[in-house]
Amino acid sequence: MDELFNIRWNSKRPDVPRSAVKKPIKTLHYLTIEFLPGRTLKNTLFNLGWHDIFAQALKQKGIDINKIFDVEADAGLGNGGMGRLAACFMDSLATLNYPATAHCIKYDYGLFQQRIIDGQQAEFLDEWQNTGGAWLTARPDEAVTVRFHGNVGSYKGPDGNLKFNYEGCQEVEAFPFDMMLSGYDSHIVSNLKLWSAKSKSSAKRVNYGEYSNRVNEAKEIEDISSVLYPSIEQASGRTLRFKQQYFLVSASMQNVINVHLHKGRDINDLSSFVAIHINDTHPTMCVPELMRILMDEHSFSWDDAWNTITKCVSYTNHTVMAEALEVWDADLVMRVVPRIYQIISEIDRRFREYLTKLKKEPKIIEHMAIISNNSVRMANLAIHASHKINGVSKVHSQILKERLFKHFAEIYPDRFINVTNGITHRRWLAECNPRLTEFITKLIGGDLCKDAQAMEELCRFLDDTNSIKKINEIKLENKKDFAEWLKIHQGITINPESRFDVLVKRIHEYKRQLLNVLRIIYLYNELKNNPKADILPQTFIFAGKAASNYIMAKRIIKLINQVAAEIEKDKVISKIIKVVFVENYSVTIAEKLMPATEVSQQISLAGQEASGTGNMKAVMNGALMMCTYDGANAEIAHLRCNDGTFTFGLSPFEVERTWRDGYNPIDIYNSNKDIVGVIDALNNGFNGESFKDIASYLLNTCTNKDNYMCLADFEEFIEAHKKMDALYRKPLEWGKVVMRNISKMGYFSADRAILDYVKNVWHLTKLK
Ligand code: 26Y
């Protein structure tokens, strides 16, 4: 049955007798707590080559196909980059004919729907399944039981070895739904297996009092797959989030083993057939869970189980933020999954023994240990168990190897590699920007969807003025489309003739939306002082969600909206600059915005953004980037020979040195009158609201002053913009740089990233 999902549904299944298959078919299982596929209908029609035929047929009936697409809700099963990357990877895997299943959770509610009310973010329930659920196929045949709590007992088995049994557990049914993810003109589809938690129905008769207890218990169980990242502020939330993670890995690992055995394969050959990928630390417990299954259910010895697992498992780190390196209270782990805790303790014991043999200092051993100080460290466990560990851009991978996981890289030097992220250029160029795609295809021929590197051919047209003019015309048309969409959806009018300057991503201090607002305030001050100041007409577009409990991020949203309102009040200035906050940023909105972006702000504090993928989407769609030396920005800049790149600010190394030397934003404030003007404006407020809190966040001599060094990079940011503006004033030169950048973007296709993973990490079998 499972094989069905790796065979394209409209192709004839090759009837190959099992005995004739010589090499094991190695399949990927990608474990991820987030998955952001966006909409599916358009993508599937596109991949089948049916989009235009359907559009035409509907048009004849007077129906706009886009109206039909608009009915479908995005499956918002993720926060941002990491979840979207997983979806891009599944697309490329299917396209390149590599068998893969992604395992995630079928959250009842997606990440909240965001509305802006009185300038503030408000969160609403995202009932994505109402329409987005149409693609789900229930798989009752694959349901498994996940056990929590209870006691672990041990006894001597018939073979004389110690066996374990679990008693008094809470039993949860893990019920999977499959969603097929098509590839472009390929023989197979990827499968997304979404697990939902159900209470196991019991036929036992209960009296009334017991019945309501049962209902409460059932609700508690179903909560496991209710929302993404349940709040961990309270102990009950921490238990829930932890249970969710174990639920995902236990269900998926049981599934992997069941499918393997069902196909008549030998359990000892698991690592020849299965690659298991840990997408960030959240699914790390797949390691002890697989140990449990192999030892307790298949009588593996410890060493055999460990050797098998370490051949299967690999891990990608997606963030260096301290709060994202997950650590769980040992007591919690012990209470919720007692057998798993025993196994983690034994992994830790053996690892400490190994480190002692290597003569590591006790301090270093403690630092690398998996359990220390009554906490279980998921990243340490993932690294110790994985045969490959990667960062998602060169800078990030270097930071992992040389800083964050330095001690691990010393003992496991061959395990640490880099795989720079990529995006599926089919969704992010061909589908979302048909004008540009048609133009490129006309120039270079061939099928861009199959071969992103072919974009390089565009270089041949860099001196062709007509082509460059066309590139600029296409951008204007796309801007008009976006302006029209924004008018319809948010009632906001923007001028397509102004430059679209875009910062769209999760709202987070490290991504420095605040720095961008400071620049806008600076421009506003300049125009207040001199309404005739030579400032380019610009529309500053922001979009992104703030975590609902992230106070500073929500303040930044408020600031953006109040600055927008203040500017609107000024009849003269509002003709030159305008700020808009697009509500409810999602994959679908990104598809509308990327083709219209001219300036893409990628301005994280260097060393903080692991890669970024919005940078790739924007440049591929003909934007120029204003960026710091961070994540994949550095590689995008490098590929286009640093020409036409607007890089500014401290490097990751300089950021570290500045912290070490003692960073004092007040010195910067005292030496820069533009910053004084901006801080004064924050104190005076916008649209009747003071932002003294943000002013003092930037300047206060308390420990949290300007944590992400907005002031340190402010001056260079302004200067870099002046250079960028000068280029923009020469449309043909701007267009030429845009075109050259696009020509270099083939490298950032997810197809290339997947080929890197296949070659260096997963070693999957290409299906014919
Ligand atoms: C706090 C913890 C539960 C947690 C929650 C979410 C930890 C991490 C995450 C998500 C991280 C994430 O999305 N990282 C992004 O991954 C992208 C794909 O690799 C990168 O491009 C991007 O720079 C990075 O921020």
PDB file of N, CA and C and ligand atoms in Angstrom, residues 34 79-83 85 229 241 280 282 318-319 323-324 326 392 421 510-511 609-613, ligand 1:
ATOM      1  N   GLU A  34       7.132  21.106  11.791  1.00  0.00           N
ATOM      2  CA  GLU A  34       6.462  22.133  10.977  1.00  0.00           C
ATOM      3  C   GLU A  34       6.427  21.696   9.519  1.00  0.00           C
ATOM      4  N   ASN A  79       5.509  27.682  11.437  1.00  0.00           N
ATOM      5  CA  ASN A  79       5.774  29.078  11.761  1.00  0.00           C
ATOM      6  C   ASN A  79       6.386  29.822  10.594  1.00  0.00           C
ATOM      7  N   GLY A  80       7.408  29.194   9.994  1.00  0.00           N
ATOM      8  CA  GLY A  80       8.159  29.942   8.993  1.00  0.00           C
ATOM      9  C   GLY A  80       9.123  29.089   8.206  1.00  0.00           C
ATOM     10  N   GLY A  81      10.353  29.581   8.111  1.00  0.00           N
ATOM     11  CA  GLY A  81      11.365  29.046   7.192  1.00  0.00           C
ATOM     12  C   GLY A  81      11.555  27.542   7.235  1.00  0.00           C
ATOM     13  N   MET A  82      11.651  27.013   8.447  1.00  0.00           N
ATOM     14  CA  MET A  82      11.943  25.587   8.563  1.00  0.00           C
ATOM     15  C   MET A  82      10.808  24.731   7.979  1.00  0.00           C
ATOM     16  N   GLY A  83       9.563  25.154   8.227  1.00  0.00           N
ATOM     17  CA  GLY A  83       8.416  24.408   7.720  1.00  0.00           C
ATOM     18  C   GLY A  83       8.287  24.545   6.214  1.00  0.00           C
ATOM     19  N   LEU A  85      10.785  25.128   4.175  1.00  0.00           N
ATOM     20  CA  LEU A  85      11.904  24.383   3.577  1.00  0.00           C
ATOM     21  C   LEU A  85      11.510  22.919   3.395  1.00  0.00           C
ATOM     22  N   TYR A 229       3.366  24.146  18.590  1.00  0.00           N
ATOM     23  CA  TYR A 229       4.109  24.749  19.703  1.00  0.00           C
ATOM     24  C   TYR A 229       3.203  25.224  20.834  1.00  0.00           C
ATOM     25  N   ARG A 241       3.753  20.041  25.150  1.00  0.00           N
ATOM     26  CA  ARG A 241       4.653  20.175  24.001  1.00  0.00           C
ATOM     27  C   ARG A 241       5.584  18.961  23.904  1.00  0.00           C
ATOM     28  N   ASP A 280      15.658  19.978  12.712  1.00  0.00           N
ATOM     29  CA  ASP A 280      15.830  20.692  13.978  1.00  0.00           C
ATOM     30  C   ASP A 280      15.612  19.733  15.155  1.00  0.00           C
ATOM     31  N   HIS A 282      13.413  19.191  17.403  1.00  0.00           N
ATOM     32  CA  HIS A 282      12.114  18.712  17.909  1.00  0.00           C
ATOM     33  C   HIS A 282      11.877  17.203  17.770  1.00  0.00           C
ATOM     34  N   HIS A 318      18.645  24.419  12.441  1.00  0.00           N
ATOM     35  CA  HIS A 318      18.086  25.561  11.698  1.00  0.00           C
ATOM     36  C   HIS A 318      18.211  26.882  12.434  1.00  0.00           C
ATOM     37  N   THR A 319      18.799  26.868  13.585  1.00  0.00           N
ATOM     38  CA  THR A 319      18.876  28.136  14.301  1.00  0.00           C
ATOM     39  C   THR A 319      19.913  28.093  15.409  1.00  0.00           C
ATOM     40  N   GLU A 323      17.483  29.990  22.804  1.00  0.00           N
ATOM     41  CA  GLU A 323      16.194  29.456  23.277  1.00  0.00           C
ATOM     42  C   GLU A 323      15.661  28.334  22.378  1.00  0.00           C
ATOM     43  N   ALA A 324      16.294  28.184  21.202  1.00  0.00           N
ATOM     44  CA  ALA A 324      15.799  27.150  20.298  1.00  0.00           C
ATOM     45  C   ALA A 324      16.553  25.826  20.472  1.00  0.00           C
ATOM     46  N   GLU A 326      16.733  23.002  22.335  1.00  0.00           N
ATOM     47  CA  GLU A 326      15.778  22.491  23.319  1.00  0.00           C
ATOM     48  C   GLU A 326      16.409  21.682  24.448  1.00  0.00           C
ATOM     49  N   VAL A 392      22.637  25.282   7.466  1.00  0.00           N
ATOM     50  CA  VAL A 392      21.858  25.531   6.253  1.00  0.00           C
ATOM     51  C   VAL A 392      22.412  26.655   5.374  1.00  0.00           C
ATOM     52  N   ASN A 421      20.583  25.975   1.951  1.00  0.00           N
ATOM     53  CA  ASN A 421      19.166  25.803   1.618  1.00  0.00           C
ATOM     54  C   ASN A 421      18.880  26.127   0.149  1.00  0.00           C
ATOM     55  N   TYR A 510      15.799  39.603  16.301  1.00  0.00           N
ATOM     56  CA  TYR A 510      17.063  39.380  15.585  1.00  0.00           C
ATOM     57  C   TYR A 510      16.929  39.676  14.088  1.00  0.00           C
ATOM     58  N   LYS A 511      15.703  39.617  13.558  1.00  0.00           N
ATOM     59  CA  LYS A 511      15.513  39.892  12.133  1.00  0.00           C
ATOM     60  C   LYS A 511      15.485  41.406  11.874  1.00  0.00           C
ATOM     61  N   GLU A 609      20.790  34.722  11.619  1.00  0.00           N
ATOM     62  CA  GLU A 609      19.859  34.092  10.670  1.00  0.00           C
ATOM     63  C   GLU A 609      20.565  32.903  10.040  1.00  0.00           C
ATOM     64  N   ALA A 610      20.058  31.706  10.294  1.00  0.00           N
ATOM     65  CA  ALA A 610      20.775  30.514   9.838  1.00  0.00           C
ATOM     66  C   ALA A 610      20.995  30.556   8.320  1.00  0.00           C
ATOM     67  N   SER A 611      19.949  30.823   7.591  1.00  0.00           N
ATOM     68  CA  SER A 611      20.094  30.913   6.139  1.00  0.00           C
ATOM     69  C   SER A 611      19.192  32.010   5.599  1.00  0.00           C
ATOM     70  N   GLY A 612      17.890  31.853   5.860  1.00  0.00           N
ATOM     71  CA  GLY A 612      16.919  32.695   5.182  1.00  0.00           C
ATOM     72  C   GLY A 612      16.626  32.031   3.848  1.00  0.00           C
ATOM     73  N   THR A 613      15.368  32.066   3.434  1.00  0.00           N
ATOM     74  CA  THR A 613      15.021  31.568   2.111  1.00  0.00           C
ATOM     75  C   THR A 613      14.195  32.620   1.372  1.00  0.00           C
TER      76      THR A 613
HETATM   77  C1  26Y B   1      11.940  27.302  20.271  1.00  0.00           C
HETATM   78  C2  26Y B   1      11.792  26.048  19.479  1.00  0.00           C
HETATM   79  C3  26Y B   1      10.621  25.292  19.862  1.00  0.00           C
HETATM   80  C4  26Y B   1      11.859  26.333  18.007  1.00  0.00           C
HETATM   81  C5  26Y B   1      10.754  26.686  17.262  1.00  0.00           C
HETATM   82  C6  26Y B   1      10.877  26.961  15.907  1.00  0.00           C
HETATM   83  C7  26Y B   1      13.066  26.233  17.390  1.00  0.00           C
HETATM   84  C8  26Y B   1      13.194  26.509  16.039  1.00  0.00           C
HETATM   85  C9  26Y B   1      12.098  26.882  15.282  1.00  0.00           C
HETATM   86  C10 26Y B   1      12.169  27.231  13.872  1.00  0.00           C
HETATM   87  C11 26Y B   1      13.270  27.599  13.277  1.00  0.00           C
HETATM   88  C12 26Y B   1      13.303  28.061  11.903  1.00  0.00           C
HETATM   89  O1  26Y B   1      12.300  28.181  11.220  1.00  0.00           O
HETATM   90  N1  26Y B   1      14.505  28.379  11.425  1.00  0.00           N
HETATM   91  C13 26Y B   1      14.672  28.912  10.083  1.00  0.00           C
HETATM   92  O2  26Y B   1      14.971  27.817   9.231  1.00  0.00           O
HETATM   93  C14 26Y B   1      15.089  28.239   7.888  1.00  0.00           C
HETATM   94  C15 26Y B   1      15.285  27.011   7.049  1.00  0.00           C
HETATM   95  O3  26Y B   1      16.523  26.438   7.299  1.00  0.00           O
HETATM   96  C16 26Y B   1      16.237  29.220   7.751  1.00  0.00           C
HETATM   97  O4  26Y B   1      16.277  29.686   6.423  1.00  0.00           O
HETATM   98  C17 26Y B   1      16.048  30.406   8.689  1.00  0.00           C
HETATM   99  O5  26Y B   1      17.194  31.227   8.663  1.00  0.00           O
HETATM  100  C18 26Y B   1      15.809  29.910  10.089  1.00  0.00           C
HETATM  101  O6  26Y B   1      15.481  30.997  10.943  1.00  0.00           O
END
